[in-house]
CSV table of C-alpha atoms in Angstrom, one decimal:
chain,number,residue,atom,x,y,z
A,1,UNK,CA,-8.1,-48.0,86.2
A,2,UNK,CA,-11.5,-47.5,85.9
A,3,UNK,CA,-11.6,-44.7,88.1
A,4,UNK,CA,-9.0,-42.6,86.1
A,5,UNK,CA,-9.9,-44.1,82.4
A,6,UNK,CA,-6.2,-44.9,82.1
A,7,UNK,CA,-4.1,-48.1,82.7
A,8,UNK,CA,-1.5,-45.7,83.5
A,9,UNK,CA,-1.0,-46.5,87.6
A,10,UNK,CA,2.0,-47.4,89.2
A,11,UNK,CA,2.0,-51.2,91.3
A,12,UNK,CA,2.3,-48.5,94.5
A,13,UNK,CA,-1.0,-46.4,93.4
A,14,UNK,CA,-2.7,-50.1,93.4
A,15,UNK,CA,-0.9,-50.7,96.5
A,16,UNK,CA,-2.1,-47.8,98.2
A,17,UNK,CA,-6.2,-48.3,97.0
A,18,UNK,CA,-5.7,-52.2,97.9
A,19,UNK,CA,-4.7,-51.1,101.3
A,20,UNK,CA,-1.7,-53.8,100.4
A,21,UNK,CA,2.0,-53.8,101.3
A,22,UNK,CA,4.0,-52.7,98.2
A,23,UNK,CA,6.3,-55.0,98.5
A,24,UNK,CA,4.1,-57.9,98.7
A,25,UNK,CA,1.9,-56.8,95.6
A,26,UNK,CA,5.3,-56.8,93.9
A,27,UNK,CA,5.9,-60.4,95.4
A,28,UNK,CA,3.0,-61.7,93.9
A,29,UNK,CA,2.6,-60.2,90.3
A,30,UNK,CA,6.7,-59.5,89.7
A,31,UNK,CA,5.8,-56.1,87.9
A,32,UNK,CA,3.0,-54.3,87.0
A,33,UNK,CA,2.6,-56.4,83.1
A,34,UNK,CA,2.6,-59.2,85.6
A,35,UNK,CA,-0.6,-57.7,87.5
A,36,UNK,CA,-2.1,-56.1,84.1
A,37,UNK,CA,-2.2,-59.8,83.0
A,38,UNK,CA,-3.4,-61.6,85.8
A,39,UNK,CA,-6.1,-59.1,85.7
A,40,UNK,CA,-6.7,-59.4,82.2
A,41,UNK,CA,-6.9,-63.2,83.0
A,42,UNK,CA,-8.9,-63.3,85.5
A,43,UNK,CA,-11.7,-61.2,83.5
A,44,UNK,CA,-11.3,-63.2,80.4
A,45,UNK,CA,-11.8,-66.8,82.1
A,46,UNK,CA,-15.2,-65.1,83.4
A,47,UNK,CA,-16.5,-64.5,79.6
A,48,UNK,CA,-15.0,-67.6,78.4
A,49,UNK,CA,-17.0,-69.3,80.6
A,50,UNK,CA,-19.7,-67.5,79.7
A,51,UNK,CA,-19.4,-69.2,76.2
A,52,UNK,CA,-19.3,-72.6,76.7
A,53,UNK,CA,-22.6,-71.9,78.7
A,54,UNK,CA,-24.1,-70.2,75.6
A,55,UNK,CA,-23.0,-72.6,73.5
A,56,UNK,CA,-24.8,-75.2,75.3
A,57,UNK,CA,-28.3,-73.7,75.1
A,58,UNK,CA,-31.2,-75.1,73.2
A,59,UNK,CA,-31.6,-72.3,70.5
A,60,UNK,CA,-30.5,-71.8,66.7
A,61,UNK,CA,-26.7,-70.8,65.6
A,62,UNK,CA,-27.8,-66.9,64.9
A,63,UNK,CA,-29.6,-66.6,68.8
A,64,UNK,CA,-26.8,-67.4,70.0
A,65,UNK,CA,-24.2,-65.5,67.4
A,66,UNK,CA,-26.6,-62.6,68.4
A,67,UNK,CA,-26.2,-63.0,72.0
A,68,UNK,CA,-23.0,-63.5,71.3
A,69,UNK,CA,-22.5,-60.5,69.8
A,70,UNK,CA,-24.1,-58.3,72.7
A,71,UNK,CA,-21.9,-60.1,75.1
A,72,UNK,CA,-18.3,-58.9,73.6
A,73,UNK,CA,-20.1,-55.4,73.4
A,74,UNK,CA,-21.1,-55.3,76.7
A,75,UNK,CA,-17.8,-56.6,78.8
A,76,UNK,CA,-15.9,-54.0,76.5
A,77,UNK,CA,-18.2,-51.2,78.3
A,78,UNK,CA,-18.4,-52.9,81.4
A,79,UNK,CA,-14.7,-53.2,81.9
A,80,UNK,CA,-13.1,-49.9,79.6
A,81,UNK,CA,-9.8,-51.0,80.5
A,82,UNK,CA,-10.0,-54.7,79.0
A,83,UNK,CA,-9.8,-53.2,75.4
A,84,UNK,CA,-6.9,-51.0,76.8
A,85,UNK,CA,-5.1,-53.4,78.2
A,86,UNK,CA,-5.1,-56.0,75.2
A,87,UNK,CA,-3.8,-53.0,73.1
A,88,UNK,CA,-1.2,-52.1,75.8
A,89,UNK,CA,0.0,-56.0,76.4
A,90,UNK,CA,0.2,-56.7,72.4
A,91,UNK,CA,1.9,-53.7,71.4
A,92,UNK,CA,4.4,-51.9,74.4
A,93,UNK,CA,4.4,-54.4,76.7
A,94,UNK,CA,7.7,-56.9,77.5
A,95,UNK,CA,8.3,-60.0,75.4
A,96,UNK,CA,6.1,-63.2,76.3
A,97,UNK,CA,2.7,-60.5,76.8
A,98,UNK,CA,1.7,-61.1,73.3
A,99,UNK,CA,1.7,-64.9,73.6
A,100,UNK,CA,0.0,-64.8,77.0
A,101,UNK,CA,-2.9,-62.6,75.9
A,102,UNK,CA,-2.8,-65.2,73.2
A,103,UNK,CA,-3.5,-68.7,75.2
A,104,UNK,CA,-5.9,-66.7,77.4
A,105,UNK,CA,-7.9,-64.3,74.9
A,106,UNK,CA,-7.2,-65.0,71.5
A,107,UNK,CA,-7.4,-69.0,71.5
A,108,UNK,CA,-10.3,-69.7,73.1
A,109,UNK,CA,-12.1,-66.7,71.2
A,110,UNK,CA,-11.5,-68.3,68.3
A,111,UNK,CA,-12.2,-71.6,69.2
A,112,UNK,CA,-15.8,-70.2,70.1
A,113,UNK,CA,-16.1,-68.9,66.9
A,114,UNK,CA,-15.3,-71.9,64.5
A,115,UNK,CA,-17.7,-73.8,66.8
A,116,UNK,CA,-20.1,-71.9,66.4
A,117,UNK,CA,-19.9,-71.2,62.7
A,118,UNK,CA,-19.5,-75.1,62.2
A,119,UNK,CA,-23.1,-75.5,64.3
A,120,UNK,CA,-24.5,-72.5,62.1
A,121,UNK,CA,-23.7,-73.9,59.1
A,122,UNK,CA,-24.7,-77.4,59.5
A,123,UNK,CA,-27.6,-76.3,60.2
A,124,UNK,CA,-28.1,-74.5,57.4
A,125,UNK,CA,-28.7,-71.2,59.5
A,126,UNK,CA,-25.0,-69.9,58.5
A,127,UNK,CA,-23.1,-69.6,55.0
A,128,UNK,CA,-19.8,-71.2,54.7
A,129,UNK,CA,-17.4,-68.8,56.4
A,130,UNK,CA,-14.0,-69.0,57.6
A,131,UNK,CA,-13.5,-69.1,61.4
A,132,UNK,CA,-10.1,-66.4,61.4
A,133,UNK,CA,-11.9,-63.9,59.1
A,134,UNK,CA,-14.7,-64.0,60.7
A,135,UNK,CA,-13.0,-63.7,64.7
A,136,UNK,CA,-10.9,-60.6,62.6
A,137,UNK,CA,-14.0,-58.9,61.4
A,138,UNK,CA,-16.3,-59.4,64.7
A,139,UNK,CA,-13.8,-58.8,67.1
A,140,UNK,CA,-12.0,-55.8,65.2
A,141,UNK,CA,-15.4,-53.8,64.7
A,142,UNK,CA,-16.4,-54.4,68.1
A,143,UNK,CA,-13.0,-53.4,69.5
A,144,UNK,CA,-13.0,-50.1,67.8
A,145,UNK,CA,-16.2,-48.7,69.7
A,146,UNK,CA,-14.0,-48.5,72.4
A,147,UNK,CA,-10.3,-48.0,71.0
A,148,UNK,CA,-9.5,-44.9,69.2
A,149,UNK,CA,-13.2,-43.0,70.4
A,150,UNK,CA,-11.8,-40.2,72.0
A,151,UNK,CA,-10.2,-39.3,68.3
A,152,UNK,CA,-13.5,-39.9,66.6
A,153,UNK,CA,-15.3,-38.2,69.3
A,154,UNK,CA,-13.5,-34.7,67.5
A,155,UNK,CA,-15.3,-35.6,64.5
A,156,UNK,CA,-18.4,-34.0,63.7
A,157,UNK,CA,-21.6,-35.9,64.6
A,158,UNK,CA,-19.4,-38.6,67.1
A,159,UNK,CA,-19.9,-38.7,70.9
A,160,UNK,CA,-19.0,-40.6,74.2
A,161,UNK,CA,-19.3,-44.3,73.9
A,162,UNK,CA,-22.9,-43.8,76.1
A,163,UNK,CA,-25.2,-46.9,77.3
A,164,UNK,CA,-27.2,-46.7,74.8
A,165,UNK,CA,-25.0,-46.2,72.2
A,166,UNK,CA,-24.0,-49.4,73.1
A,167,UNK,CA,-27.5,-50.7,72.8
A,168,UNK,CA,-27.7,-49.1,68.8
A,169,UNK,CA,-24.3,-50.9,68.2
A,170,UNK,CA,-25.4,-54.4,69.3
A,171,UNK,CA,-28.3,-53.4,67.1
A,172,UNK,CA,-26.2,-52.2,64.2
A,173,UNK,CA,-23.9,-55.4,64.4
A,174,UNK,CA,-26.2,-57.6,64.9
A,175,UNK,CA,-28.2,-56.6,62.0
A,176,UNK,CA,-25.1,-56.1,59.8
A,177,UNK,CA,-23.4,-59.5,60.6
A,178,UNK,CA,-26.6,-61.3,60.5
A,179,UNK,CA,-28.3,-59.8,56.9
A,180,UNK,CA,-25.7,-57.3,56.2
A,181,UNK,CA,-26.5,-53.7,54.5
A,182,UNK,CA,-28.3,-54.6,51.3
A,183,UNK,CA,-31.8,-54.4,51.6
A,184,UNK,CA,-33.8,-57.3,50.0
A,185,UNK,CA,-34.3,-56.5,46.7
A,186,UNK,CA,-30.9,-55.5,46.0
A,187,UNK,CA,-29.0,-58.7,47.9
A,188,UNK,CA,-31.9,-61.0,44.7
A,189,UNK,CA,-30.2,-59.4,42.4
A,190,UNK,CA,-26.8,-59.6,43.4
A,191,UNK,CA,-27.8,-63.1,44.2
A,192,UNK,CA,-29.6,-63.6,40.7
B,1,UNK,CA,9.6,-48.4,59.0
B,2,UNK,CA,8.4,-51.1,56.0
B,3,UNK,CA,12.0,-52.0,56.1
B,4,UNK,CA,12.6,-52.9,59.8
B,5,UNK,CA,8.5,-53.2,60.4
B,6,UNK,CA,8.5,-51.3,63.1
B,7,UNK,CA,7.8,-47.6,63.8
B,8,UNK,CA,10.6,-47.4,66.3
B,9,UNK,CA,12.3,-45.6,64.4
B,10,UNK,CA,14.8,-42.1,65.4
B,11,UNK,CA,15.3,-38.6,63.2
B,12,UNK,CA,18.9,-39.7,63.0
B,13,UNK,CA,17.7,-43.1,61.2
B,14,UNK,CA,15.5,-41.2,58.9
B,15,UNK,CA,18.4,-38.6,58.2
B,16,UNK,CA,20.7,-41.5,57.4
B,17,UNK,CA,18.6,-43.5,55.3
B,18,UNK,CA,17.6,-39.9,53.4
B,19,UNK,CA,21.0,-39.0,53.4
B,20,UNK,CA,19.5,-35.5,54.6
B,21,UNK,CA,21.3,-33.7,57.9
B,22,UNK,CA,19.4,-34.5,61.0
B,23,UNK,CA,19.3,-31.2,62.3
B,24,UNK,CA,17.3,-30.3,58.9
B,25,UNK,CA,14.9,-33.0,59.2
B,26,UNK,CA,14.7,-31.9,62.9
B,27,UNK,CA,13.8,-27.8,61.8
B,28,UNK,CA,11.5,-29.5,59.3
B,29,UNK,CA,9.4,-31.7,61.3
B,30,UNK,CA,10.0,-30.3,64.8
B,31,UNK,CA,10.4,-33.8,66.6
B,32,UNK,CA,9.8,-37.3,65.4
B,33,UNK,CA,5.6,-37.4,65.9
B,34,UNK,CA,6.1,-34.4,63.0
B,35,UNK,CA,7.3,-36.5,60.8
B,36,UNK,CA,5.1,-39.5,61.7
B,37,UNK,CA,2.3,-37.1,61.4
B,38,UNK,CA,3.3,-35.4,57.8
B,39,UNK,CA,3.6,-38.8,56.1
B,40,UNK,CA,0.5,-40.3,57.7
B,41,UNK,CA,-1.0,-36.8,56.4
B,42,UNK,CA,0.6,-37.7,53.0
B,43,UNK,CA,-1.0,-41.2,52.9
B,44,UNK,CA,-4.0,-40.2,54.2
B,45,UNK,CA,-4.6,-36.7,51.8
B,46,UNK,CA,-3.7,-39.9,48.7
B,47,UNK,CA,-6.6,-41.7,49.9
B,48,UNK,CA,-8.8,-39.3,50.7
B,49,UNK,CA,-8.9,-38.1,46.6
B,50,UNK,CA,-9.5,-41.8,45.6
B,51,UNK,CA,-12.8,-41.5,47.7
B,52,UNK,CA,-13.9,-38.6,46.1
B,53,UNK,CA,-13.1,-40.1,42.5
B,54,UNK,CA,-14.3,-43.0,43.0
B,55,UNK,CA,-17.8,-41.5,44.8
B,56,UNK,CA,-18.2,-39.7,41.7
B,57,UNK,CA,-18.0,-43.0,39.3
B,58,UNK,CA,-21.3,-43.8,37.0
B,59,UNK,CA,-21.4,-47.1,38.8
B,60,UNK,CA,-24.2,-48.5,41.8
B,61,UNK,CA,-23.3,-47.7,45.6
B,62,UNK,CA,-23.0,-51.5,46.2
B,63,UNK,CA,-20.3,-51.1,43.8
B,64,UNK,CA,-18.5,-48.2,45.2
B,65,UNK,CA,-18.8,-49.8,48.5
B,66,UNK,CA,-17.2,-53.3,47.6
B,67,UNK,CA,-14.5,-51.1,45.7
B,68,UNK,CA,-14.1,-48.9,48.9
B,69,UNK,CA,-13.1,-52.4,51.2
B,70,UNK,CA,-10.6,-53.7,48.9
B,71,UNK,CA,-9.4,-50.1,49.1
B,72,UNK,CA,-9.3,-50.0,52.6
B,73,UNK,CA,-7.4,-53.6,53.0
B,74,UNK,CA,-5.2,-52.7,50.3
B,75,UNK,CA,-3.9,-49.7,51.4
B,76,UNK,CA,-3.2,-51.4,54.9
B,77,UNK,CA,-1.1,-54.2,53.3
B,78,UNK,CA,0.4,-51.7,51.1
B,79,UNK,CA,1.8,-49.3,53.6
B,80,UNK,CA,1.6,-51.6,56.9
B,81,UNK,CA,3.0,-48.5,58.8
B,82,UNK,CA,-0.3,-46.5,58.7
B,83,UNK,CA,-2.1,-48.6,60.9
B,84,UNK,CA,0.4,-48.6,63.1
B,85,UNK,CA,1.3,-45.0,63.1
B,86,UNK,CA,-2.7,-44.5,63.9
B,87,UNK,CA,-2.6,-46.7,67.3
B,88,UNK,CA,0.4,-44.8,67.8
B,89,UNK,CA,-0.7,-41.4,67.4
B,90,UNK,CA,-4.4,-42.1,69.0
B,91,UNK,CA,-3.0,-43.4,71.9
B,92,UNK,CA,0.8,-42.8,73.1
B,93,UNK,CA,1.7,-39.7,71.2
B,94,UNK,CA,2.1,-35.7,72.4
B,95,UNK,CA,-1.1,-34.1,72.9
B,96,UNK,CA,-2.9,-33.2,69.8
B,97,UNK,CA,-1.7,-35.7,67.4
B,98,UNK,CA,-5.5,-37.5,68.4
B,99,UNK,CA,-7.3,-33.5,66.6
B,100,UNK,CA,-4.7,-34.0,63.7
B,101,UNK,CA,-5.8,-37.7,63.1
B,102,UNK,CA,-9.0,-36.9,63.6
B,103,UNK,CA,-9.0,-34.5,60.9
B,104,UNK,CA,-7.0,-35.6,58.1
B,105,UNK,CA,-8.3,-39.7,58.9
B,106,UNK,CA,-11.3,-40.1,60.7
B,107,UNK,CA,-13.5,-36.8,59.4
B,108,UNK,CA,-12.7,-37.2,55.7
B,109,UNK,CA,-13.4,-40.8,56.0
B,110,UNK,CA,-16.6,-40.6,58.0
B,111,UNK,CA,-18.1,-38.2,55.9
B,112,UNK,CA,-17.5,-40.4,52.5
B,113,UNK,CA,-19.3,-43.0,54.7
B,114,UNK,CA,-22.1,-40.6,54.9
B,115,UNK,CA,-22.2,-39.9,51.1
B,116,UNK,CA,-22.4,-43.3,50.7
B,117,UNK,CA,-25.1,-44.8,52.7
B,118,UNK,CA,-27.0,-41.6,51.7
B,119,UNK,CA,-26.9,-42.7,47.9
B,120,UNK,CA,-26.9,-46.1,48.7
B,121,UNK,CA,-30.1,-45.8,50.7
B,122,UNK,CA,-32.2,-43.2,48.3
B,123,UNK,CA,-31.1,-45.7,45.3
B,124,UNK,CA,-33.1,-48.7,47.6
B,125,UNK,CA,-29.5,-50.5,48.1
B,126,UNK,CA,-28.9,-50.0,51.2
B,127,UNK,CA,-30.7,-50.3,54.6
B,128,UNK,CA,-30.6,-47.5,56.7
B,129,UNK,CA,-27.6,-47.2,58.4
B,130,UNK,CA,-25.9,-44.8,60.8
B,131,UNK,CA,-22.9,-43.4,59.5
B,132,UNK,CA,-20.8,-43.5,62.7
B,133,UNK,CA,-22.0,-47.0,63.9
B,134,UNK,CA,-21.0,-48.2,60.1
B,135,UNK,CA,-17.8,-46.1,60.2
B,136,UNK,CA,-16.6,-48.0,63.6
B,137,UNK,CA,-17.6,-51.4,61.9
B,138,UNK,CA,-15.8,-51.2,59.1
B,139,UNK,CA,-12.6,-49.5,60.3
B,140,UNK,CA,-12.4,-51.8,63.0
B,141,UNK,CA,-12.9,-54.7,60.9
B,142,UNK,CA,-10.2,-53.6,58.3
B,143,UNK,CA,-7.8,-52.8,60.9
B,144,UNK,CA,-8.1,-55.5,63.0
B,145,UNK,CA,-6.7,-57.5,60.5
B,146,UNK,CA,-3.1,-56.0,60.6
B,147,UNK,CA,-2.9,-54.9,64.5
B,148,UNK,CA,-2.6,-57.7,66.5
B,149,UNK,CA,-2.2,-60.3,64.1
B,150,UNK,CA,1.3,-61.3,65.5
B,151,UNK,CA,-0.6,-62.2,68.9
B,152,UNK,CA,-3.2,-64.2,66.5
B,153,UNK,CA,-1.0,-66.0,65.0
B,154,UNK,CA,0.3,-67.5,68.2
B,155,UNK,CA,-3.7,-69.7,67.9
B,156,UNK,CA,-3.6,-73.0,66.3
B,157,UNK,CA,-4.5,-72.1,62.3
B,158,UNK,CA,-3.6,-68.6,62.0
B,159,UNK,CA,-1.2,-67.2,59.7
B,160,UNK,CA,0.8,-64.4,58.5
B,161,UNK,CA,-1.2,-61.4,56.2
B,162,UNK,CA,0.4,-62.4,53.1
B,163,UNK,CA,-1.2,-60.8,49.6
B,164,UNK,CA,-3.5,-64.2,49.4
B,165,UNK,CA,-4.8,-63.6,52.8
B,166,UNK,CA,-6.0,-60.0,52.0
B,167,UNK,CA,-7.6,-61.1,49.0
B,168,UNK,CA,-9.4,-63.6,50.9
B,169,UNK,CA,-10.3,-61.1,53.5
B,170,UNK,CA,-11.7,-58.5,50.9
B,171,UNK,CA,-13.8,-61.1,49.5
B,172,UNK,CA,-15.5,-62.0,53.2
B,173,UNK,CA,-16.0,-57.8,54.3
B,174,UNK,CA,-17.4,-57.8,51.0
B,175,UNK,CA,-19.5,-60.9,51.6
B,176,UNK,CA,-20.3,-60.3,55.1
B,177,UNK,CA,-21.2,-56.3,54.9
B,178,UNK,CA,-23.6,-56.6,52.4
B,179,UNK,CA,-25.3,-59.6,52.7
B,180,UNK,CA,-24.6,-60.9,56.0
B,181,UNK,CA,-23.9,-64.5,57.7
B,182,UNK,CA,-27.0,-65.6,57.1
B,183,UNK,CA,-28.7,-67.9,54.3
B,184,UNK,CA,-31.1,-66.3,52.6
B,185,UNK,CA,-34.1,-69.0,54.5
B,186,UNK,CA,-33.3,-68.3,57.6
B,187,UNK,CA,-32.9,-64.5,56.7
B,188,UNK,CA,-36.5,-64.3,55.5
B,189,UNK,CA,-37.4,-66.3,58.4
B,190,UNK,CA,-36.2,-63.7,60.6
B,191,UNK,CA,-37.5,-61.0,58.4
B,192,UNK,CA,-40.8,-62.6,58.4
């Protein structure tokens, strides 16, 4: 998938490449959504993983939202057809997909979040915020680097999803979800 | 489609429910993305000439930027179709619905985001921002709310997008995008 930027291969394409019997790929995963989400899985129990470790570190709430942050960004680019895949299963794929990339994605995810949020914001690093917005708004921004670039990419200004336009938009969000666009002076006064 | 929530939807449907012969809706449009593409067009050109009114208004950029979220989520909710008709056309449509998207959603849009942060930042409101970064945010954030929410719900706490939801969610992208997660102490700890 990575190799043709497209999730559209046949279980006898990834036969072929695997040097595998067919027949016994078909064995194993039932059909291709059952491969696309043992896949899927696989890749997301690495990154969940990944967050119970951060969570465990000795450093404040926003080091580790901002590590956080550069993480999600950085399995998106590493693995182009994660994003893909998570559109594919939740929107074309057969019934039960949905629910799936649910327990394995979504749950957990979320679970990070109001974790995190609730360490934040005891210790007085964070302001109150609701865990569900909050996964919506992270995880939809950093999503759409990825989804939907190749339409942006037509608009003046907008190119490929580079590395290091990766490393501004781990910048950008971090900065943005951290103190958000209003400089100082401004954020007083709306404060005041 | 707002009916039946769903764009799966035929010309015969359409010609049905209009009461219009299919064969005209068919010389109209020319196939079914035609259609989907002249009423997203339709949408879109509607909010497109809010932007430029409301750009115009004798009010602060922090204003016109809060207004410009709650625009954003409320056009969603109103017309839940859109967002899906964009994932649709961006990624399983005929080639060259992705250049008309582009054109009459993403460019407009991105370049009212450039107005924007321009004024915001030479009134001392804003930070500076790059326009396409801060485009990808904030789209992503917005949509993310309506695609995919039927696999968030699935998690332990989340609901459907009812009207009190959105309002909720307009008030956290406002909250969040212009002043951030953090409490102002630890903000001017980082700073400092």
């Amino acid at each position: 998938m990575i190799e043709r930027s497209s999730i559209e291969i046949s279980l006898s394409d990834i036969a072929q490449k695997s040097g595998a019997n067919a027949a016994l790929v078909k064995y194993h995963f039932g059909n291709k959504d059952g491969l696309l989400l043992a896949l899927l899985a696989r890749d997301a129990a690495t990154e969940m993983s990944n967050l119970e470790y951060l969570l465990a570190q000795p450093i404040t709430a926003t080091a580790k939202l901002k590590l956080h942050i550069a993480g999600i960004i950085r399995a998106y680019h590493r693995f182009p057809y994660m994003n893909r895949l998570i559109h594919y299963l939740l929107h074309e794929s057969v019934a039960g997909s949905a629910d799936e990339v649910s327990k394995f994605f979504v749950a957990p995810l979320l679970d990070f979040h109001r974790r995190l949020l609730a360490e934040g914001v005891s210790r007085g690093e964070f302001r109150a915020t609701d865990p569900v917005l909050f996964y919506t708004s992270l995880i939809g921004a950093c999503d759409h680097l990825f989804f939907g670039r190749h339409a942006m990419s037509r608009a003046t200004g907008v190119g490929p999803v580079t590395d290091d336009v990766c490393r501004q938009y781990i910048k950008h969000m971090e900065t943005l979800i951290c103190g958000g666009i209003l400089t100082q002076v401004e954020e007083a006064a709306a404060a005041g």
